[in-house]
Amino acid sequence: MKYYIIAGEASGDLHGSNLMKALYKEDSSADIRFWGGDLMQAVGGTLVKHYKELAFMGFVEVFFHLKTILNNIKICKKDISDFNPDVIIFIDYPGFNLRIAKWAKEKGFKTHYYISPQIWAWKESRIADIKRDVDKMYVILPFEKEFYEAKHHFPAEFVGHPLIDAIHNHPVLDGAIFRKENRLDDKPIIAVLPGSRKQEITKMLSVMLSVVKDFPDYQFVIAGAPSQEFSFYEGFLSNENIKFVSNKTYDLLSNATAALVTSGTATLETALFKVPEVVCYKGSSISYQIAKRIITLKYISLVNLIMDEEVVTELIQGDCNTKRIGEELKKLLDANYRQMLLHKYDVLEEKLGGIGASQKTAKLIVGNI
C-alpha cells in the first residue's frame, strides 16, 4: 500500500522514522512518500521536502514567512494528488497538517493523525476540524485519550510514547569513547539543549551559558541540532569549559550529570534518560505576551504536564536569568535532590506505557486502511 507521511519538525522526523520502520515490518510492500528529515530518509521511501525548510516558530515569525508556508501547502496538495496514497499520516505540526487534512478529506483520502496536536494546551476549537477531517487519531500522552473521548466524544487510541522506543533502540556508546570522539575532557558534563530552530537557539544559548563561570569543575556541552551548521554555534564557544557536539543529543544525555533544556520534547527526552534538568524558556516579548493570554496550562514542560505536578523547575521569560539558572543547577548537583527527582522520573516512564508505540501504531494504521 501507499503511505504519505507529513512531519514538519525534528521530533516528527525521529518519530516518523520509527513509524516507517514499523510500517515496513507490517507491510513489506509499503511505498512511502514523506515530508520529514534525515532520519526518515535513512529508513527509505521518498523525501519530498526537508523539515528545515518548514520550521517557523512564534506568531511573528509565522507572519513573516506566510508566503513560503502557503506555497508549501500548494506543493503538498499537488504531490499528494500525483502520488494518490491509500492513507495520509500526519505527525503533529498542526498549523500545516490540519490544512492539508481538510483538503484531503474533501478529496476522499483516508486521514490518520499520529501524535495529536496539543489542542489541550491552546486552540481547543481545532477539535471541530479534527472531528470533521481526521479518520483515526493516535495519541501518545496518557491524558489525551480522556481529553478526546470524555470531553469531546471523539475516539482516540493511546499507543504509548514513541520516545521510549527511540531511547530503548539507541545503542549505548561507552562514555570514554564518546569523550574521546568529541574532544571532551574528564570533567562532569552539563548538557545544554537550546532547541532546534535558529530563533530559539539565539534566544536561549546566551542566557543558558551565562552560568558557566560559576561552575568551573564542569564542562557545558551544547547539543547542536542536525538542522543547523556548526558555524552558527561558533560564536558561543568562547570559554574553554563550553564544548559542542552535533546531532548526538542521545549520546550526550547518556553521559550527562545534569542538563539545561529549552521547553519542548527535549524536556521529556532528558527525563527518560534519567538526567536531572532545569527547563528554560524565553521567547520574543510579543509572542510570549500573546501566548500567555491564550495558553492556560499550569506548566510548559511535558514532564510536569504528564505528572500534573512541578517535578522539574521551569524558568520562564523573566525568571530565565543567570541568577535563577545558577541556583537551580546547584540543586541538581545535590545528591538528595537528585535521588528524589530520579524517583519521579521512574513514575513518569510507567505512565507513558512502555516500549512498542511505533509498532502498535503501524499495526493500527495498516489494519484501518
CSV table of C-alpha atoms in Angstrom, one decimal:
chain,number,residue,atom,x,y,z
A,1,MET,CA,0.0,0.0,0.0
A,2,LYS,CA,1.0,3.6,-0.5
A,3,TYR,CA,1.6,5.9,2.6
A,4,TYR,CA,2.1,9.6,2.6
A,5,ILE,CA,3.6,11.0,5.8
A,6,ILE,CA,4.0,14.6,6.8
A,7,ALA,CA,6.4,15.6,9.7
A,8,GLY,CA,7.4,19.2,9.9
A,9,GLU,CA,10.0,19.2,12.8
A,10,ALA,CA,13.0,17.4,14.2
A,11,SER,CA,10.9,15.5,16.7
A,12,GLY,CA,8.5,14.5,14.0
A,13,ASP,CA,11.4,13.2,11.9
A,14,LEU,CA,12.5,11.0,14.8
A,15,HIS,CA,9.1,9.5,15.4
A,16,GLY,CA,8.3,9.3,11.7
A,17,SER,CA,11.5,7.3,11.1
A,18,ASN,CA,10.5,4.7,13.8
A,19,LEU,CA,6.9,4.6,12.4
A,20,MET,CA,8.3,4.0,8.9
A,21,LYS,CA,10.4,1.1,10.2
A,22,ALA,CA,7.3,-0.4,11.8
A,23,LEU,CA,5.2,0.1,8.7
A,24,TYR,CA,7.8,-1.7,6.6
A,25,LYS,CA,7.5,-4.6,9.1
A,26,GLU,CA,3.7,-4.7,8.9
A,27,ASP,CA,3.6,-4.1,5.1
A,28,SER,CA,6.6,-5.5,3.2
A,29,SER,CA,5.3,-3.8,0.0
A,30,ALA,CA,4.8,-0.4,1.6
A,31,ASP,CA,5.5,2.5,-0.7
A,32,ILE,CA,6.2,5.6,1.4
A,33,ARG,CA,6.5,9.2,0.3
A,34,PHE,CA,7.1,11.9,3.0
A,35,TRP,CA,7.9,15.3,4.3
A,36,GLY,CA,10.5,14.9,7.1
A,37,GLY,CA,14.2,14.8,7.6
A,38,ASP,CA,17.4,12.9,7.6
A,39,LEU,CA,16.2,10.1,9.9
A,40,MET,CA,13.2,9.3,7.8
A,41,GLN,CA,15.3,9.5,4.7
A,42,ALA,CA,17.7,6.9,6.1
A,43,VAL,CA,14.9,4.4,6.6
A,44,GLY,CA,13.8,4.6,2.9
A,45,GLY,CA,10.9,5.9,0.9
A,46,THR,CA,11.0,9.2,-1.0
A,47,LEU,CA,11.7,12.6,0.7
A,48,VAL,CA,9.6,15.4,-0.8
A,49,LYS,CA,10.7,18.3,1.4
A,50,HIS,CA,13.0,18.6,4.4
A,51,TYR,CA,11.6,19.9,7.7
A,52,LYS,CA,14.3,22.6,7.9
A,53,GLU,CA,12.5,24.4,5.1
A,54,LEU,CA,9.3,24.3,7.1
A,55,ALA,CA,10.2,25.2,10.7
A,56,PHE,CA,9.0,28.6,11.7
A,57,MET,CA,8.1,29.4,15.4
A,58,GLY,CA,6.2,32.1,17.1
A,59,PHE,CA,3.3,34.2,15.9
A,60,VAL,CA,5.6,37.0,14.4
A,61,GLU,CA,7.9,34.6,12.6
A,62,VAL,CA,5.0,32.7,11.0
A,63,PHE,CA,3.5,36.0,9.8
A,64,PHE,CA,6.8,37.0,8.0
A,65,HIS,CA,7.0,33.6,6.4
A,66,LEU,CA,3.4,33.3,5.4
A,67,LYS,CA,4.1,33.3,1.6
A,68,THR,CA,6.5,30.4,2.0
A,69,ILE,CA,4.1,28.4,4.1
A,70,LEU,CA,1.2,28.9,1.6
A,71,ASN,CA,3.5,27.8,-1.2
A,72,ASN,CA,4.4,24.7,0.7
A,73,ILE,CA,0.8,23.8,1.2
A,74,LYS,CA,0.2,24.2,-2.6
A,75,ILE,CA,3.2,21.9,-3.3
A,76,CYS,CA,2.0,19.3,-0.8
A,77,LYS,CA,-1.5,19.1,-2.2
A,78,LYS,CA,-0.3,18.6,-5.7
A,79,ASP,CA,2.2,16.0,-4.6
A,80,ILE,CA,-0.4,14.0,-2.7
A,81,SER,CA,-2.7,14.1,-5.7
A,82,ASP,CA,0.0,12.8,-8.0
A,83,PHE,CA,1.0,10.1,-5.6
A,84,ASN,CA,-2.6,9.1,-4.7
A,85,PRO,CA,-1.8,7.3,-1.4
A,86,ASP,CA,-4.0,4.8,0.4
A,87,VAL,CA,-3.6,6.8,3.6
A,88,ILE,CA,-2.1,10.1,4.7
A,89,ILE,CA,-0.4,10.1,8.1
A,90,PHE,CA,0.0,13.4,9.9
A,91,ILE,CA,2.6,13.8,12.6
A,92,ASP,CA,1.9,16.7,14.9
A,93,TYR,CA,2.7,20.0,13.1
A,94,PRO,CA,-0.9,21.1,13.3
A,95,GLY,CA,-0.8,24.5,11.6
A,96,PHE,CA,0.2,22.9,8.3
A,97,ASN,CA,-1.2,19.4,8.7
A,98,LEU,CA,-4.8,20.4,9.7
A,99,ARG,CA,-5.0,22.5,6.5
A,100,ILE,CA,-3.9,19.5,4.4
A,101,ALA,CA,-6.3,17.2,6.3
A,102,LYS,CA,-9.3,19.4,5.5
A,103,TRP,CA,-8.4,19.3,1.8
A,104,ALA,CA,-7.5,15.6,1.9
A,105,LYS,CA,-10.8,14.6,3.5
A,106,GLU,CA,-12.7,16.6,0.9
A,107,LYS,CA,-10.8,14.7,-1.8
A,108,GLY,CA,-11.7,11.4,-0.3
A,109,PHE,CA,-8.2,10.4,1.1
A,110,LYS,CA,-8.0,8.4,4.4
A,111,THR,CA,-6.5,10.6,7.1
A,112,HIS,CA,-4.7,9.3,10.2
A,113,TYR,CA,-3.1,11.5,12.8
A,114,TYR,CA,-0.2,10.2,14.8
A,115,ILE,CA,0.9,12.4,17.8
A,116,SER,CA,-2.1,14.7,18.4
A,117,PRO,CA,-1.9,18.4,18.1
A,118,GLN,CA,-1.7,19.9,21.6
A,119,ILE,CA,-5.2,21.3,21.5
A,120,TRP,CA,-5.5,20.6,25.2
A,121,ALA,CA,-2.9,23.5,25.6
A,122,TRP,CA,-4.3,26.0,23.2
A,123,LYS,CA,-6.7,26.3,20.2
A,124,GLU,CA,-9.1,23.8,21.6
A,125,SER,CA,-11.5,25.0,19.0
A,126,ARG,CA,-9.5,22.9,16.5
A,127,ILE,CA,-11.4,19.9,17.8
A,128,ALA,CA,-14.2,20.7,15.3
A,129,ASP,CA,-11.7,20.4,12.4
A,130,ILE,CA,-10.2,17.2,13.8
A,131,LYS,CA,-13.6,15.6,14.2
A,132,ARG,CA,-14.5,16.6,10.6
A,133,ASP,CA,-11.2,15.8,8.9
A,134,VAL,CA,-9.4,13.1,10.8
A,135,ASP,CA,-10.4,9.4,10.4
A,136,LYS,CA,-8.2,8.0,13.1
A,137,MET,CA,-6.3,9.7,16.0
A,138,TYR,CA,-3.3,8.0,17.8
A,139,VAL,CA,-2.3,9.8,21.0
A,140,ILE,CA,1.0,9.4,22.9
A,141,LEU,CA,0.2,11.1,26.2
A,142,PRO,CA,-2.0,9.3,28.8
A,143,PHE,CA,-4.3,12.2,29.5
A,144,GLU,CA,-5.0,12.8,25.8
A,145,LYS,CA,-7.3,9.8,25.4
A,146,GLU,CA,-9.6,11.1,28.1
A,147,PHE,CA,-9.4,14.6,26.7
A,148,TYR,CA,-10.7,13.4,23.3
A,149,GLU,CA,-13.1,10.7,24.4
A,150,ALA,CA,-14.6,12.0,27.6
A,151,LYS,CA,-14.6,15.8,26.8
A,152,HIS,CA,-15.1,15.8,23.1
A,153,HIS,CA,-16.7,12.4,22.3
A,154,PHE,CA,-14.1,11.6,19.6
A,155,PRO,CA,-12.4,8.2,19.7
A,156,ALA,CA,-8.6,8.1,20.2
A,157,GLU,CA,-6.1,5.3,20.6
A,158,PHE,CA,-3.4,5.7,23.3
A,159,VAL,CA,-0.4,3.9,21.8
A,160,GLY,CA,2.3,4.9,24.3
A,161,HIS,CA,5.1,7.4,23.8
A,162,PRO,CA,7.4,6.7,20.9
A,163,LEU,CA,10.3,8.4,22.7
A,164,ILE,CA,10.6,5.3,24.9
A,165,ASP,CA,11.1,3.2,21.7
A,166,ALA,CA,13.6,5.7,20.4
A,167,ILE,CA,15.7,5.7,23.6
A,168,HIS,CA,15.4,1.9,24.1
A,169,ASN,CA,16.7,1.3,20.5
A,170,HIS,CA,19.5,3.8,20.8
A,171,PRO,CA,22.9,2.0,21.0
A,172,VAL,CA,24.8,2.7,24.2
A,173,LEU,CA,28.1,4.5,23.5
A,174,ASP,CA,30.8,4.0,26.0
A,175,GLY,CA,31.5,7.2,27.9
A,176,ALA,CA,35.2,7.2,27.4
A,177,ILE,CA,34.7,6.7,23.6
A,178,PHE,CA,32.1,9.5,23.5
A,179,ARG,CA,34.5,11.9,25.2
A,180,LYS,CA,37.4,11.0,23.0
A,181,GLU,CA,35.5,11.2,19.8
A,182,ASN,CA,34.2,14.7,20.7
A,183,ARG,CA,37.3,16.1,22.3
A,184,LEU,CA,35.7,16.4,25.7
A,185,ASP,CA,37.7,16.3,28.9
A,186,ASP,CA,37.1,14.3,32.1
A,187,LYS,CA,35.0,16.9,33.9
A,188,PRO,CA,31.4,16.0,34.6
A,189,ILE,CA,29.1,17.1,31.8
A,190,ILE,CA,26.2,19.6,31.9
A,191,ALA,CA,24.2,19.1,28.7
A,192,VAL,CA,22.8,22.3,27.1
A,193,LEU,CA,19.8,21.7,24.8
A,194,PRO,CA,18.8,25.1,23.4
A,195,GLY,CA,16.3,23.8,20.8
A,196,SER,CA,16.5,23.2,17.0
A,197,ARG,CA,15.4,26.4,15.4
A,198,LYS,CA,17.6,29.4,14.9
A,199,GLN,CA,15.2,31.8,16.6
A,200,GLU,CA,15.0,29.8,19.8
A,201,ILE,CA,18.7,28.9,19.9
A,202,THR,CA,19.7,32.5,19.5
A,203,LYS,CA,17.4,33.5,22.4
A,204,MET,CA,18.4,30.7,24.7
A,205,LEU,CA,22.1,29.9,24.4
A,206,SER,CA,23.5,33.2,25.7
A,207,VAL,CA,21.5,33.0,28.9
A,208,MET,CA,22.0,29.3,29.4
A,209,LEU,CA,25.7,29.6,29.1
A,210,SER,CA,25.9,32.7,31.3
A,211,VAL,CA,26.3,30.4,34.3
A,212,VAL,CA,29.4,28.6,33.0
A,213,LYS,CA,31.8,30.8,35.0
A,214,ASP,CA,30.1,29.7,38.3
A,215,PHE,CA,30.7,26.0,37.6
A,216,PRO,CA,34.4,25.7,36.8
A,217,ASP,CA,34.5,22.0,37.7
A,218,TYR,CA,32.0,21.1,34.9
A,219,GLN,CA,32.1,21.3,31.2
A,220,PHE,CA,29.0,22.6,29.4
A,221,VAL,CA,28.3,20.7,26.2
A,222,ILE,CA,25.9,22.2,23.6
A,223,ALA,CA,23.7,19.8,21.7
A,224,GLY,CA,23.9,21.0,18.2
A,225,ALA,CA,20.7,20.5,16.1
A,226,PRO,CA,21.0,18.5,12.9
A,227,SER,CA,19.3,21.3,11.0
A,228,GLN,CA,22.0,23.9,11.9
A,229,GLU,CA,25.5,24.3,10.7
A,230,PHE,CA,28.5,24.4,13.1
A,231,SER,CA,29.3,28.0,12.0
A,232,PHE,CA,26.0,29.1,13.6
A,233,TYR,CA,27.3,27.9,17.0
A,234,GLU,CA,30.9,29.1,16.8
A,235,GLY,CA,30.2,32.5,18.4
A,236,PHE,CA,29.0,30.7,21.6
A,237,LEU,CA,32.2,28.7,22.1
A,238,SER,CA,34.2,31.5,23.8
A,239,ASN,CA,35.0,29.6,27.1
A,240,GLU,CA,37.3,26.5,27.4
A,241,ASN,CA,34.5,24.9,29.6
A,242,ILE,CA,32.0,25.2,26.7
A,243,LYS,CA,32.1,22.3,24.2
A,244,PHE,CA,29.9,21.3,21.3
A,245,VAL,CA,28.6,18.1,19.7
A,246,SER,CA,26.4,18.0,16.7
A,247,ASN,CA,23.5,15.7,16.2
A,248,LYS,CA,24.5,13.5,19.1
A,249,THR,CA,21.9,14.5,21.7
A,250,TYR,CA,21.2,11.0,22.9
A,251,ASP,CA,24.8,10.2,23.4
A,252,LEU,CA,25.3,13.4,25.2
A,253,LEU,CA,22.3,12.7,27.6
A,254,SER,CA,23.7,9.2,28.2
A,255,ASN,CA,26.8,10.8,29.6
A,256,ALA,CA,25.4,14.0,31.3
A,257,THR,CA,25.3,14.7,35.0
A,258,ALA,CA,22.6,17.4,34.6
A,259,ALA,CA,21.0,19.5,31.8
A,260,LEU,CA,19.7,22.9,30.9
A,261,VAL,CA,16.8,22.3,28.5
A,262,THR,CA,14.6,24.6,26.4
A,263,SER,CA,11.0,23.6,26.7
A,264,GLY,CA,9.6,21.1,24.2
A,265,THR,CA,10.1,17.4,23.5
A,266,ALA,CA,13.7,17.6,24.8
A,267,THR,CA,12.4,18.0,28.4
A,268,LEU,CA,10.8,14.6,28.2
A,269,GLU,CA,13.8,13.0,26.4
A,270,THR,CA,16.1,14.3,29.2
A,271,ALA,CA,13.8,12.8,31.9
A,272,LEU,CA,13.7,9.5,30.2
A,273,PHE,CA,17.5,9.4,30.1
A,274,LYS,CA,17.2,10.0,33.9
A,275,VAL,CA,19.2,13.3,33.7
A,276,PRO,CA,18.2,16.0,36.3
A,277,GLU,CA,17.2,19.1,34.4
A,278,VAL,CA,16.2,22.7,34.6
A,279,VAL,CA,13.7,23.8,31.9
A,280,CYS,CA,14.3,27.2,30.4
A,281,TYR,CA,12.2,29.2,28.0
A,282,LYS,CA,12.5,32.8,26.7
A,283,GLY,CA,10.5,33.8,23.6
A,284,SER,CA,10.2,37.1,21.8
A,285,SER,CA,8.2,39.6,24.0
A,286,ILE,CA,5.4,39.8,21.5
A,287,SER,CA,5.0,36.1,21.0
A,288,TYR,CA,5.2,35.5,24.8
A,289,GLN,CA,2.5,38.1,25.6
A,290,ILE,CA,0.2,36.6,23.0
A,291,ALA,CA,0.9,33.0,24.2
A,292,LYS,CA,0.3,34.0,27.9
A,293,ARG,CA,-3.2,35.2,27.0
A,294,ILE,CA,-4.3,32.1,25.1
A,295,ILE,CA,-2.5,29.2,26.9
A,296,THR,CA,-3.9,28.3,30.2
A,297,LEU,CA,-1.7,25.3,31.2
A,298,LYS,CA,-0.1,25.2,34.6
A,299,TYR,CA,3.2,24.0,33.1
A,300,ILE,CA,5.2,24.3,29.9
A,301,SER,CA,7.3,21.1,30.2
A,302,LEU,CA,5.9,17.7,29.2
A,303,VAL,CA,7.4,16.2,32.3
A,304,ASN,CA,5.3,18.4,34.6
A,305,LEU,CA,2.2,18.2,32.4
A,306,ILE,CA,2.2,14.4,32.4
A,307,MET,CA,2.9,14.2,36.2
A,308,ASP,CA,0.5,17.0,36.9
A,309,GLU,CA,3.0,18.5,39.4
A,310,GLU,CA,6.2,20.5,39.2
A,311,VAL,CA,8.7,17.8,39.1
A,312,VAL,CA,11.3,19.8,37.1
A,313,THR,CA,11.8,23.6,37.7
A,314,GLU,CA,10.6,25.8,34.9
A,315,LEU,CA,12.3,29.2,34.4
A,316,ILE,CA,10.1,31.2,32.1
A,317,GLN,CA,10.8,34.6,30.4
A,318,GLY,CA,11.9,37.0,33.2
A,319,ASP,CA,12.8,34.1,35.6
A,320,CYS,CA,15.1,32.7,32.9
A,321,ASN,CA,18.2,34.6,34.0
A,322,THR,CA,21.8,33.9,35.2
A,323,LYS,CA,21.0,34.0,38.9
A,324,ARG,CA,18.0,31.7,38.8
A,325,ILE,CA,19.6,29.2,36.4
A,326,GLY,CA,22.6,29.0,38.6
A,327,GLU,CA,20.6,28.4,41.7
A,328,GLU,CA,18.5,25.6,40.2
A,329,LEU,CA,21.6,24.0,38.6
A,330,LYS,CA,23.2,23.8,42.0
A,331,LYS,CA,20.2,21.9,43.3
A,332,LEU,CA,20.5,19.3,40.6
A,333,LEU,CA,24.1,18.6,41.8
A,334,ASP,CA,22.9,17.8,45.3
A,335,ALA,CA,22.7,14.0,45.9
A,336,ASN,CA,19.4,14.0,47.9
A,337,TYR,CA,17.6,16.3,45.4
A,338,ARG,CA,18.8,14.2,42.5
A,339,GLN,CA,17.5,11.0,44.1
A,340,MET,CA,14.1,12.5,44.6
A,341,LEU,CA,14.0,13.6,41.0
A,342,LEU,CA,15.1,10.3,39.6
A,343,HIS,CA,12.3,8.5,41.5
A,344,LYS,CA,9.8,10.9,39.9
A,345,TYR,CA,11.3,10.1,36.5
A,346,ASP,CA,10.7,6.3,37.1
A,347,VAL,CA,7.0,7.1,37.8
A,348,LEU,CA,6.8,9.2,34.7
A,349,GLU,CA,8.1,6.4,32.5
A,350,GLU,CA,5.5,4.0,33.9
A,351,LYS,CA,2.7,6.4,33.0
A,352,LEU,CA,3.9,6.6,29.4
A,353,GLY,CA,3.1,3.0,28.6
A,354,GLY,CA,6.5,1.2,28.0
A,355,ILE,CA,8.0,0.3,24.7
A,356,GLY,CA,6.2,-0.6,21.4
A,357,ALA,CA,4.4,2.6,20.5
A,358,SER,CA,5.7,2.7,16.9
A,359,GLN,CA,4.8,-0.9,16.1
A,360,LYS,CA,1.4,-0.6,17.8
A,361,THR,CA,0.6,2.5,15.7
A,362,ALA,CA,1.8,0.9,12.5
A,363,LYS,CA,-0.4,-2.2,13.1
A,364,LEU,CA,-3.4,0.0,13.8
A,365,ILE,CA,-2.8,2.1,10.6
A,366,VAL,CA,-2.4,-0.9,8.4
A,367,GLY,CA,-5.5,-2.6,9.9
A,368,ASN,CA,-7.6,0.5,9.4
A,369,ILE,CA,-6.9,1.1,5.7
